[in-house]
PDB file of C-alpha atoms in Angstrom:
ATOM      1  CA  MET A   1       0.020   0.066   0.052  1.00  0.00           C
ATOM      2  CA  VAL A   2       1.280   3.519  -0.903  1.00  0.00           C
ATOM      3  CA  VAL A   3       0.404   6.749   1.047  1.00  0.00           C
ATOM      4  CA  GLU A   4      -1.758   8.987  -1.011  1.00  0.00           C
ATOM      5  CA  THR A   5      -0.195  12.352  -1.769  1.00  0.00           C
ATOM      6  CA  GLY A   6      -1.579  15.077   0.526  1.00  0.00           C
ATOM      7  CA  GLN A   7      -1.981  12.692   3.517  1.00  0.00           C
ATOM      8  CA  LEU A   8       1.279  13.856   5.157  1.00  0.00           C
ATOM      9  CA  PRO A   9       2.027  17.592   6.098  1.00  0.00           C
ATOM     10  CA  SER A  10       3.532  19.240   3.127  1.00  0.00           C
ATOM     11  CA  LEU A  11       6.561  21.498   3.221  1.00  0.00           C
ATOM     12  CA  ASP A  12       7.544  24.218   0.652  1.00  0.00           C
ATOM     13  CA  LYS A  13      10.773  24.015  -1.302  1.00  0.00           C
ATOM     14  CA  SER A  14      11.391  27.712  -0.330  1.00  0.00           C
ATOM     15  CA  GLU A  15      11.278  26.951   3.323  1.00  0.00           C
ATOM     16  CA  ARG A  16      14.908  26.905   4.129  1.00  0.00           C
ATOM     17  CA  ASN A  17      16.101  27.181   7.915  1.00  0.00           C
ATOM     18  CA  VAL A  18      19.225  26.636   9.802  1.00  0.00           C
ATOM     19  CA  PHE A  19      17.283  24.317  11.888  1.00  0.00           C
ATOM     20  CA  PRO A  20      16.391  21.076  10.435  1.00  0.00           C
ATOM     21  CA  ARG A  21      13.028  20.824   8.760  1.00  0.00           C
ATOM     22  CA  ILE A  22      12.675  17.097   9.438  1.00  0.00           C
ATOM     23  CA  LEU A  23      14.150  15.295  12.547  1.00  0.00           C
ATOM     24  CA  ILE A  24      13.889  11.473  12.463  1.00  0.00           C
ATOM     25  CA  PHE A  25      14.593   9.552  15.602  1.00  0.00           C
ATOM     26  CA  ASP A  26      15.000   6.102  16.686  1.00  0.00           C
ATOM     27  CA  LEU A  27      13.107   4.973  19.760  1.00  0.00           C
ATOM     28  CA  ASP A  28      14.797   2.648  22.135  1.00  0.00           C
ATOM     29  CA  GLY A  29      18.241   3.819  23.238  1.00  0.00           C
ATOM     30  CA  THR A  30      17.746   7.189  21.377  1.00  0.00           C
ATOM     31  CA  LEU A  31      14.426   8.789  22.700  1.00  0.00           C
ATOM     32  CA  ALA A  32      13.872   6.317  25.569  1.00  0.00           C
ATOM     33  CA  LYS A  33      15.418   3.391  27.354  1.00  0.00           C
ATOM     34  CA  SER A  34      14.577   0.128  26.095  1.00  0.00           C
ATOM     35  CA  LYS A  35      10.609  -0.216  26.426  1.00  0.00           C
ATOM     36  CA  GLN A  36      10.537   2.760  28.907  1.00  0.00           C
ATOM     37  CA  PRO A  37       8.342   5.845  28.517  1.00  0.00           C
ATOM     38  CA  ILE A  38      10.198   9.106  27.284  1.00  0.00           C
ATOM     39  CA  ASP A  39      11.040  11.168  30.173  1.00  0.00           C
ATOM     40  CA  SER A  40       9.943  14.757  30.870  1.00  0.00           C
ATOM     41  CA  GLU A  41      13.051  16.365  29.590  1.00  0.00           C
ATOM     42  CA  VAL A  42      12.624  14.432  26.138  1.00  0.00           C
ATOM     43  CA  ALA A  43       9.249  15.516  25.978  1.00  0.00           C
ATOM     44  CA  TYR A  44      10.201  19.167  26.738  1.00  0.00           C
ATOM     45  CA  LEU A  45      12.788  19.112  23.976  1.00  0.00           C
ATOM     46  CA  LEU A  46      10.391  17.522  21.384  1.00  0.00           C
ATOM     47  CA  LEU A  47       7.956  20.308  22.200  1.00  0.00           C
ATOM     48  CA  GLU A  48      10.547  22.871  21.562  1.00  0.00           C
ATOM     49  CA  VAL A  49      11.531  21.172  18.265  1.00  0.00           C
ATOM     50  CA  SER A  50       7.828  21.293  17.077  1.00  0.00           C
ATOM     51  CA  ARG A  51       7.603  24.982  18.042  1.00  0.00           C
ATOM     52  CA  ARG A  52      10.420  25.485  15.426  1.00  0.00           C
ATOM     53  CA  GLY A  53       8.008  24.211  12.735  1.00  0.00           C
ATOM     54  CA  CYS A  54      10.043  20.851  12.443  1.00  0.00           C
ATOM     55  CA  LEU A  55       8.226  17.691  11.443  1.00  0.00           C
ATOM     56  CA  ILE A  56       9.231  14.803  14.036  1.00  0.00           C
ATOM     57  CA  VAL A  57       9.282  11.368  12.645  1.00  0.00           C
ATOM     58  CA  ILE A  58       9.772   8.526  14.939  1.00  0.00           C
ATOM     59  CA  VAL A  59      10.821   5.097  13.649  1.00  0.00           C
ATOM     60  CA  SER A  60      11.498   2.006  15.604  1.00  0.00           C
ATOM     61  CA  GLY A  61      11.105  -1.948  15.605  1.00  0.00           C
ATOM     62  CA  ALA A  62       8.448  -1.461  18.271  1.00  0.00           C
ATOM     63  CA  GLY A  63       4.579  -2.120  17.450  1.00  0.00           C
ATOM     64  CA  PHE A  64       2.012   0.626  17.764  1.00  0.00           C
ATOM     65  CA  SER A  65       0.946  -0.546  21.056  1.00  0.00           C
ATOM     66  CA  GLN A  66       4.558   0.029  22.240  1.00  0.00           C
ATOM     67  CA  PHE A  67       4.635   3.471  20.668  1.00  0.00           C
ATOM     68  CA  SER A  68       1.355   4.115  22.582  1.00  0.00           C
ATOM     69  CA  LYS A  69       2.980   3.375  25.950  1.00  0.00           C
ATOM     70  CA  GLN A  70       6.363   4.935  25.304  1.00  0.00           C
ATOM     71  CA  VAL A  71       5.576   8.117  23.162  1.00  0.00           C
ATOM     72  CA  VAL A  72       1.848   8.893  22.918  1.00  0.00           C
ATOM     73  CA  GLY A  73       0.875   8.006  26.593  1.00  0.00           C
ATOM     74  CA  SER A  74       3.958   9.676  28.007  1.00  0.00           C
ATOM     75  CA  LEU A  75       3.551  13.025  26.189  1.00  0.00           C
ATOM     76  CA  GLU A  76      -0.026  12.852  27.059  1.00  0.00           C
ATOM     77  CA  SER A  77       0.690  12.863  30.659  1.00  0.00           C
ATOM     78  CA  LEU A  78       3.383  15.398  30.504  1.00  0.00           C
ATOM     79  CA  ALA A  79       1.801  18.153  28.292  1.00  0.00           C
ATOM     80  CA  THR A  80      -1.298  20.232  27.883  1.00  0.00           C
ATOM     81  CA  GLU A  81      -3.811  19.489  25.187  1.00  0.00           C
ATOM     82  CA  GLU A  82      -2.654  22.711  23.345  1.00  0.00           C
ATOM     83  CA  CYS A  83       0.867  21.554  23.254  1.00  0.00           C
ATOM     84  CA  LEU A  84      -0.011  18.206  22.233  1.00  0.00           C
ATOM     85  CA  TYR A  85      -2.076  19.224  19.431  1.00  0.00           C
ATOM     86  CA  MET A  86       0.803  21.459  18.127  1.00  0.00           C
ATOM     87  CA  MET A  87       3.184  18.566  18.393  1.00  0.00           C
ATOM     88  CA  PHE A  88       1.132  15.619  17.223  1.00  0.00           C
ATOM     89  CA  ARG A  89      -0.046  17.268  14.047  1.00  0.00           C
ATOM     90  CA  ASN A  90       3.694  17.706  13.206  1.00  0.00           C
ATOM     91  CA  MET A  91       4.643  14.162  14.154  1.00  0.00           C
ATOM     92  CA  ILE A  92       4.623  10.998  12.118  1.00  0.00           C
ATOM     93  CA  LEU A  93       4.997   7.501  13.850  1.00  0.00           C
ATOM     94  CA  LEU A  94       6.706   4.448  11.832  1.00  0.00           C
ATOM     95  CA  PRO A  95       6.185   1.479  13.877  1.00  0.00           C
ATOM     96  CA  LEU A  96       7.627  -2.041  12.724  1.00  0.00           C
ATOM     97  CA  ASN A  97      10.838  -0.432  11.354  1.00  0.00           C
ATOM     98  CA  GLY A  98       8.687   1.407   8.901  1.00  0.00           C
ATOM     99  CA  SER A  99       6.443  -1.324   7.897  1.00  0.00           C
ATOM    100  CA  GLU A 100       3.428   0.842   9.346  1.00  0.00           C
ATOM    101  CA  VAL A 101       2.830   4.517   9.067  1.00  0.00           C
ATOM    102  CA  TYR A 102       0.363   6.357  11.791  1.00  0.00           C
ATOM    103  CA  LEU A 103      -0.767   9.990  11.484  1.00  0.00           C
ATOM    104  CA  PHE A 104      -2.520  12.004  14.243  1.00  0.00           C
ATOM    105  CA  ASP A 105      -6.221  12.032  13.912  1.00  0.00           C
ATOM    106  CA  GLY A 106      -7.570  14.504  16.354  1.00  0.00           C
ATOM    107  CA  PHE A 107      -8.470  14.175  20.033  1.00  0.00           C
ATOM    108  CA  PRO A 108      -8.785  12.408  22.164  1.00  0.00           C
ATOM    109  CA  ALA A 109      -5.451  11.153  21.037  1.00  0.00           C
ATOM    110  CA  ARG A 110      -6.352   9.017  17.877  1.00  0.00           C
ATOM    111  CA  TRP A 111      -3.705   7.871  15.425  1.00  0.00           C
ATOM    112  CA  ARG A 112      -4.726   6.325  12.129  1.00  0.00           C
ATOM    113  CA  ARG A 113      -2.855   3.821  10.295  1.00  0.00           C
ATOM    114  CA  ILE A 114      -2.412   4.562   6.667  1.00  0.00           C
ATOM    115  CA  MET A 115      -0.053   1.838   5.622  1.00  0.00           C
ATOM    116  CA  SER A 116       0.794  -1.732   6.827  1.00  0.00           C
ATOM    117  CA  SER A 117       2.559  -4.662   5.286  1.00  0.00           C
ATOM    118  CA  ASP A 118       1.705  -7.887   7.323  1.00  0.00           C
ATOM    119  CA  PHE A 119       3.345 -11.225   6.872  1.00  0.00           C
ATOM    120  CA  ASP A 120       1.068 -14.165   5.419  1.00  0.00           C
ATOM    121  CA  GLU A 121       0.918 -17.436   7.305  1.00  0.00           C
ATOM    122  CA  MET A 122       3.381 -19.177   4.954  1.00  0.00           C
ATOM    123  CA  GLU A 123       6.042 -16.425   5.521  1.00  0.00           C
ATOM    124  CA  LYS A 124       5.676 -16.440   9.418  1.00  0.00           C
ATOM    125  CA  GLN A 125       6.112 -20.142   9.494  1.00  0.00           C
ATOM    126  CA  ARG A 126       9.360 -19.993   7.498  1.00  0.00           C
ATOM    127  CA  ILE A 127      10.517 -17.541  10.164  1.00  0.00           C
ATOM    128  CA  TYR A 128       9.515 -19.813  13.064  1.00  0.00           C
ATOM    129  CA  ASP A 129      11.080 -22.675  11.489  1.00  0.00           C
ATOM    130  CA  ALA A 130      14.324 -20.673  11.189  1.00  0.00           C
ATOM    131  CA  PHE A 131      14.414 -19.862  14.766  1.00  0.00           C
ATOM    132  CA  GLU A 132      13.796 -23.534  15.603  1.00  0.00           C
ATOM    133  CA  GLU A 133      16.895 -24.501  13.715  1.00  0.00           C
ATOM    134  CA  VAL A 134      18.880 -21.658  15.781  1.00  0.00           C
ATOM    135  CA  PHE A 135      17.542 -23.274  18.975  1.00  0.00           C
ATOM    136  CA  SER A 136      18.505 -26.692  17.820  1.00  0.00           C
ATOM    137  CA  LYS A 137      22.032 -25.835  16.876  1.00  0.00           C
ATOM    138  CA  SER A 138      22.439 -24.343  20.376  1.00  0.00           C
ATOM    139  CA  LEU A 139      23.214 -20.868  18.859  1.00  0.00           C
ATOM    140  CA  TYR A 140      20.958 -19.549  21.736  1.00  0.00           C
ATOM    141  CA  ASP A 141      21.352 -20.170  25.592  1.00  0.00           C
ATOM    142  CA  HIS A 142      17.691 -20.453  26.724  1.00  0.00           C
ATOM    143  CA  PRO A 143      17.631 -18.571  29.961  1.00  0.00           C
ATOM    144  CA  GLU A 144      16.223 -20.024  33.197  1.00  0.00           C
ATOM    145  CA  LYS A 145      13.616 -17.595  33.372  1.00  0.00           C
ATOM    146  CA  VAL A 146      11.890 -15.917  30.436  1.00  0.00           C
ATOM    147  CA  TYR A 147      10.046 -12.808  30.740  1.00  0.00           C
ATOM    148  CA  GLY A 148       7.121 -12.723  28.246  1.00  0.00           C
ATOM    149  CA  GLN A 149       7.028 -14.099  24.653  1.00  0.00           C
ATOM    150  CA  LEU A 150      10.454 -15.116  23.085  1.00  0.00           C
ATOM    151  CA  ILE A 151       9.232 -14.728  19.508  1.00  0.00           C
ATOM    152  CA  GLU A 152       6.484 -11.983  19.033  1.00  0.00           C
ATOM    153  CA  ASP A 153       4.427 -11.643  15.795  1.00  0.00           C
ATOM    154  CA  ARG A 154       3.949  -7.977  15.248  1.00  0.00           C
ATOM    155  CA  GLY A 155       1.985  -8.253  11.832  1.00  0.00           C
ATOM    156  CA  GLY A 156       4.447  -6.917   9.393  1.00  0.00           C
ATOM    157  CA  GLN A 157       7.361  -7.854  11.751  1.00  0.00           C
ATOM    158  CA  VAL A 158       8.415 -10.927  13.783  1.00  0.00           C
ATOM    159  CA  THR A 159      10.693 -10.062  16.744  1.00  0.00           C
ATOM    160  CA  PHE A 160      12.876 -12.298  18.916  1.00  0.00           C
ATOM    161  CA  SER A 161      13.834 -10.950  22.521  1.00  0.00           C
ATOM    162  CA  ALA A 162      16.422 -13.233  23.934  1.00  0.00           C
ATOM    163  CA  LEU A 163      15.144 -12.781  27.554  1.00  0.00           C
ATOM    164  CA  GLY A 164      11.496 -12.396  26.606  1.00  0.00           C
ATOM    165  CA  GLN A 165       9.504  -9.037  25.635  1.00  0.00           C
ATOM    166  CA  ASP A 166       8.884  -7.995  29.252  1.00  0.00           C
ATOM    167  CA  ALA A 167      12.687  -8.661  30.612  1.00  0.00           C
ATOM    168  CA  PRO A 168      13.577  -6.032  33.231  1.00  0.00           C
ATOM    169  CA  LEU A 169      15.904  -3.273  31.638  1.00  0.00           C
ATOM    170  CA  GLU A 170      18.956  -3.913  33.989  1.00  0.00           C
ATOM    171  CA  LEU A 171      18.920  -7.692  32.806  1.00  0.00           C
ATOM    172  CA  LYS A 172      18.604  -6.627  29.260  1.00  0.00           C
ATOM    173  CA  GLU A 173      21.441  -4.043  29.329  1.00  0.00           C
ATOM    174  CA  LYS A 174      23.679  -6.627  30.553  1.00  0.00           C
ATOM    175  CA  PHE A 175      22.838  -9.615  28.122  1.00  0.00           C
ATOM    176  CA  ASP A 176      24.725  -8.544  24.859  1.00  0.00           C
ATOM    177  CA  PRO A 177      26.380  -5.240  24.962  1.00  0.00           C
ATOM    178  CA  ASP A 178      28.755  -6.138  22.443  1.00  0.00           C
ATOM    179  CA  ARG A 179      26.088  -7.570  20.092  1.00  0.00           C
ATOM    180  CA  THR A 180      28.219 -10.627  19.755  1.00  0.00           C
ATOM    181  CA  LYS A 181      25.485 -13.120  20.692  1.00  0.00           C
ATOM    182  CA  ARG A 182      22.868 -11.819  18.404  1.00  0.00           C
ATOM    183  CA  LEU A 183      25.321 -11.268  15.601  1.00  0.00           C
ATOM    184  CA  ALA A 184      25.928 -15.121  15.741  1.00  0.00           C
ATOM    185  CA  ILE A 185      22.101 -15.605  15.716  1.00  0.00           C
ATOM    186  CA  MET A 186      21.574 -13.145  12.953  1.00  0.00           C
ATOM    187  CA  LYS A 187      24.121 -14.600  10.489  1.00  0.00           C
ATOM    188  CA  HIS A 188      22.462 -18.037  10.581  1.00  0.00           C
ATOM    189  CA  LEU A 189      19.093 -16.485  10.170  1.00  0.00           C
ATOM    190  CA  LYS A 190      20.179 -14.580   7.085  1.00  0.00           C
ATOM    191  CA  MET A 191      21.386 -17.949   5.469  1.00  0.00           C
ATOM    192  CA  MET A 192      18.134 -19.443   6.144  1.00  0.00           C
ATOM    193  CA  LEU A 193      16.097 -16.480   5.299  1.00  0.00           C
ATOM    194  CA  PRO A 194      17.944 -14.648   2.288  1.00  0.00           C
ATOM    195  CA  ASP A 195      14.698 -13.050   0.970  1.00  0.00           C
ATOM    196  CA  PHE A 196      13.882 -11.347   4.444  1.00  0.00           C
ATOM    197  CA  GLU A 197      15.609  -8.469   6.254  1.00  0.00           C
ATOM    198  CA  VAL A 198      17.224  -9.654   9.466  1.00  0.00           C
ATOM    199  CA  ARG A 199      18.561  -6.907  11.960  1.00  0.00           C
ATOM    200  CA  ILE A 200      19.696  -6.349  15.467  1.00  0.00           C
ATOM    201  CA  GLY A 201      17.376  -4.292  17.445  1.00  0.00           C
ATOM    202  CA  GLY A 202      17.182  -2.789  20.880  1.00  0.00           C
ATOM    203  CA  THR A 203      19.225  -4.379  23.493  1.00  0.00           C
ATOM    204  CA  THR A 204      18.038  -8.165  23.294  1.00  0.00           C
ATOM    205  CA  SER A 205      16.218  -8.248  20.052  1.00  0.00           C
ATOM    206  CA  ILE A 206      16.423  -9.254  16.408  1.00  0.00           C
ATOM    207  CA  ASP A 207      13.768  -8.060  13.931  1.00  0.00           C
ATOM    208  CA  ILE A 208      12.757  -9.810  10.881  1.00  0.00           C
ATOM    209  CA  THR A 209      10.634  -7.987   8.126  1.00  0.00           C
ATOM    210  CA  ARG A 210      10.113  -8.620   4.334  1.00  0.00           C
ATOM    211  CA  LYS A 211      12.981  -7.789   1.992  1.00  0.00           C
ATOM    212  CA  GLY A 212      13.270  -4.027   1.584  1.00  0.00           C
ATOM    213  CA  MET A 213      10.924  -3.261   4.487  1.00  0.00           C
ATOM    214  CA  ASP A 214      13.405  -1.399   6.784  1.00  0.00           C
ATOM    215  CA  LYS A 215      13.759   2.031   8.262  1.00  0.00           C
ATOM    216  CA  ALA A 216      14.966   3.379   4.978  1.00  0.00           C
ATOM    217  CA  TYR A 217      11.721   2.332   3.399  1.00  0.00           C
ATOM    218  CA  GLY A 218       9.676   4.082   5.905  1.00  0.00           C
ATOM    219  CA  VAL A 219      11.708   7.071   5.874  1.00  0.00           C
ATOM    220  CA  ASP A 220      11.840   7.242   2.066  1.00  0.00           C
ATOM    221  CA  LEU A 221       7.867   7.118   2.163  1.00  0.00           C
ATOM    222  CA  VAL A 222       7.679  10.115   4.328  1.00  0.00           C
ATOM    223  CA  MET A 223      10.335  12.035   2.301  1.00  0.00           C
ATOM    224  CA  ARG A 224       8.509  11.299  -0.956  1.00  0.00           C
ATOM    225  CA  ASN A 225       5.183  12.537   0.351  1.00  0.00           C
ATOM    226  CA  VAL A 226       6.236  15.321   2.455  1.00  0.00           C
ATOM    227  CA  VAL A 227       8.766  16.830   0.107  1.00  0.00           C
ATOM    228  CA  GLY A 228       8.318  15.017  -3.197  1.00  0.00           C
ATOM    229  CA  PRO A 229       9.727  12.153  -5.412  1.00  0.00           C
ATOM    230  CA  GLU A 230      12.913  14.241  -5.990  1.00  0.00           C
ATOM    231  CA  TYR A 231      13.795  14.968  -2.582  1.00  0.00           C
ATOM    232  CA  GLU A 232      17.588  15.048  -2.862  1.00  0.00           C
ATOM    233  CA  TRP A 233      17.707  18.864  -2.556  1.00  0.00           C
ATOM    234  CA  PHE A 234      15.955  18.746   0.787  1.00  0.00           C
ATOM    235  CA  LEU A 235      18.416  16.239   2.572  1.00  0.00           C
ATOM    236  CA  PRO A 236      20.761  19.112   4.073  1.00  0.00           C
ATOM    237  CA  MET A 237      17.567  20.052   5.990  1.00  0.00           C
ATOM    238  CA  CYS A 238      16.973  16.684   7.556  1.00  0.00           C
ATOM    239  CA  LEU A 239      18.625  14.833  10.272  1.00  0.00           C
ATOM    240  CA  PHE A 240      18.566  11.200  11.431  1.00  0.00           C
ATOM    241  CA  VAL A 241      19.385  10.207  15.001  1.00  0.00           C
ATOM    242  CA  GLY A 242      19.796   6.564  16.014  1.00  0.00           C
ATOM    243  CA  ASP A 243      21.864   4.340  18.356  1.00  0.00           C
ATOM    244  CA  ALA A 244      22.308   1.531  16.024  1.00  0.00           C
ATOM    245  CA  LEU A 245      23.757   2.979  12.756  1.00  0.00           C
ATOM    246  CA  TYR A 246      26.646   0.381  12.963  1.00  0.00           C
ATOM    247  CA  GLU A 247      26.900  -2.531  10.391  1.00  0.00           C
ATOM    248  CA  GLY A 248      23.992  -4.820  11.119  1.00  0.00           C
ATOM    249  CA  GLY A 249      22.018  -2.342  13.217  1.00  0.00           C
ATOM    250  CA  ASN A 250      18.320  -1.538  12.481  1.00  0.00           C
ATOM    251  CA  ASP A 251      19.275   2.163  11.933  1.00  0.00           C
ATOM    252  CA  GLU A 252      21.886   1.271   9.346  1.00  0.00           C
ATOM    253  CA  SER A 253      19.558   1.101   6.281  1.00  0.00           C
ATOM    254  CA  VAL A 254      18.820   4.963   6.500  1.00  0.00           C
ATOM    255  CA  ARG A 255      22.472   5.767   5.368  1.00  0.00           C
ATOM    256  CA  ARG A 256      21.600   4.475   1.843  1.00  0.00           C
ATOM    257  CA  LEU A 257      19.053   7.465   1.527  1.00  0.00           C
ATOM    258  CA  ARG A 258      22.119   9.920   2.026  1.00  0.00           C
ATOM    259  CA  ILE A 259      20.208  11.662   4.858  1.00  0.00           C
ATOM    260  CA  PRO A 260      22.712  13.166   7.241  1.00  0.00           C
ATOM    261  CA  CYS A 261      23.139  10.900  10.319  1.00  0.00           C
ATOM    262  CA  HIS A 262      24.182  11.330  13.839  1.00  0.00           C
ATOM    263  CA  GLN A 263      25.022   8.295  16.067  1.00  0.00           C
ATOM    264  CA  VAL A 264      24.232   8.351  19.686  1.00  0.00           C
ATOM    265  CA  GLU A 265      25.038   5.842  22.465  1.00  0.00           C
ATOM    266  CA  THR A 266      22.563   6.860  25.116  1.00  0.00           C
ATOM    267  CA  VAL A 267      19.365   8.960  25.440  1.00  0.00           C
ATOM    268  CA  SER A 268      21.538  11.614  27.366  1.00  0.00           C
ATOM    269  CA  ASP A 269      23.477  12.016  24.031  1.00  0.00           C
ATOM    270  CA  THR A 270      20.362  12.752  22.317  1.00  0.00           C
ATOM    271  CA  LYS A 271      19.175  15.337  24.817  1.00  0.00           C
ATOM    272  CA  VAL A 272      22.508  17.184  24.291  1.00  0.00           C
ATOM    273  CA  LEU A 273      22.218  17.020  20.392  1.00  0.00           C
ATOM    274  CA  ILE A 274      18.537  18.316  20.514  1.00  0.00           C
ATOM    275  CA  ARG A 275      19.838  21.111  22.881  1.00  0.00           C
ATOM    276  CA  ASN A 276      22.645  22.083  20.577  1.00  0.00           C
ATOM    277  CA  LEU A 277      20.320  22.054  17.687  1.00  0.00           C
ATOM    278  CA  LEU A 278      17.850  24.377  19.503  1.00  0.00           C
ATOM    279  CA  GLU A 279      20.786  26.662  20.520  1.00  0.00           C
ATOM    280  CA  ARG A 280      22.150  26.468  16.926  1.00  0.00           C
ATOM    281  CA  ARG A 281      25.528  25.173  18.361  1.00  0.00           C
ATOM    282  CA  LEU A 282      26.083  21.934  16.272  1.00  0.00           C
ATOM    283  CA  THR A 283      29.007  23.697  14.510  1.00  0.00           C
ATOM    284  CA  SER A 284      30.364  20.625  12.981  1.00  0.00           C
ATOM    285  CA  GLY A 285      27.105  19.467  11.383  1.00  0.00           C
ATOM    286  CA  PRO A 286      25.304  16.181  11.441  1.00  0.00           C
ATOM    287  CA  GLN A 287      27.613  13.126  11.414  1.00  0.00           C
ATOM    288  CA  SER A 288      28.212   9.685  12.511  1.00  0.00           C
ATOM    289  CA  ARG A 289      30.819   8.720  15.205  1.00  0.00           C
ATOM    290  CA  ARG A 290      31.121   5.347  13.638  1.00  0.00           C
TER     291      ARG A 290
END
């Protein structure tokens, strides 16, 4: 399904500004800790960004229900309705690594899905079978205690969480900080599922979507509808911020769009970056530290 022209907020080619016109954020590890609500400081900074007339795009491997908890619900508890309206009308949500697109549809806070791309049953079975082989080859050490689902069907994405979807943050952060455990699993999954996208996500996860359905796909869709099919001229006025721009990370695909990217390691890094942007002190320009 393609987003119809005019469904997304439009920007004029003449509207050039030192401040980015489109800011695109990853969620976990960038705007919030893994599966945690965004905090009051991030909420304030996003509000200030929207006051600059900037379109905010948030893209994540999480499903929309998780977006509702981490982003929408958190903002609703921290901001007035007037502020929320200003922010939400200039915000686009891309769950499932860009496989879905949601737009604000008025209060009480309603978000309308305008695009989705769900797996069929045969595709899902192939993915489950691939994980069964991973387990049989001892590429994954099953923990004594699992917190929630190990493998979650999110419609257009299947997500494996090594400790379970609901594992405590402190355990998740210690599980695979250098990503070596998941890289070994991912390598095997890629061999078994060559026609799917397989990427590391979050602190304990591996995300699988259809080939080509990645964050670059979702971001490209937004750019084509907001700016136009030939949006290269607009790239200097955009910035993507994520914590997984490294090889194999689920932010990496955005690089091929040639959008300026900035790698962060923590939510604190993101806060510093946004404050510098607001104060126009990002003197070296958007960059990647890797």
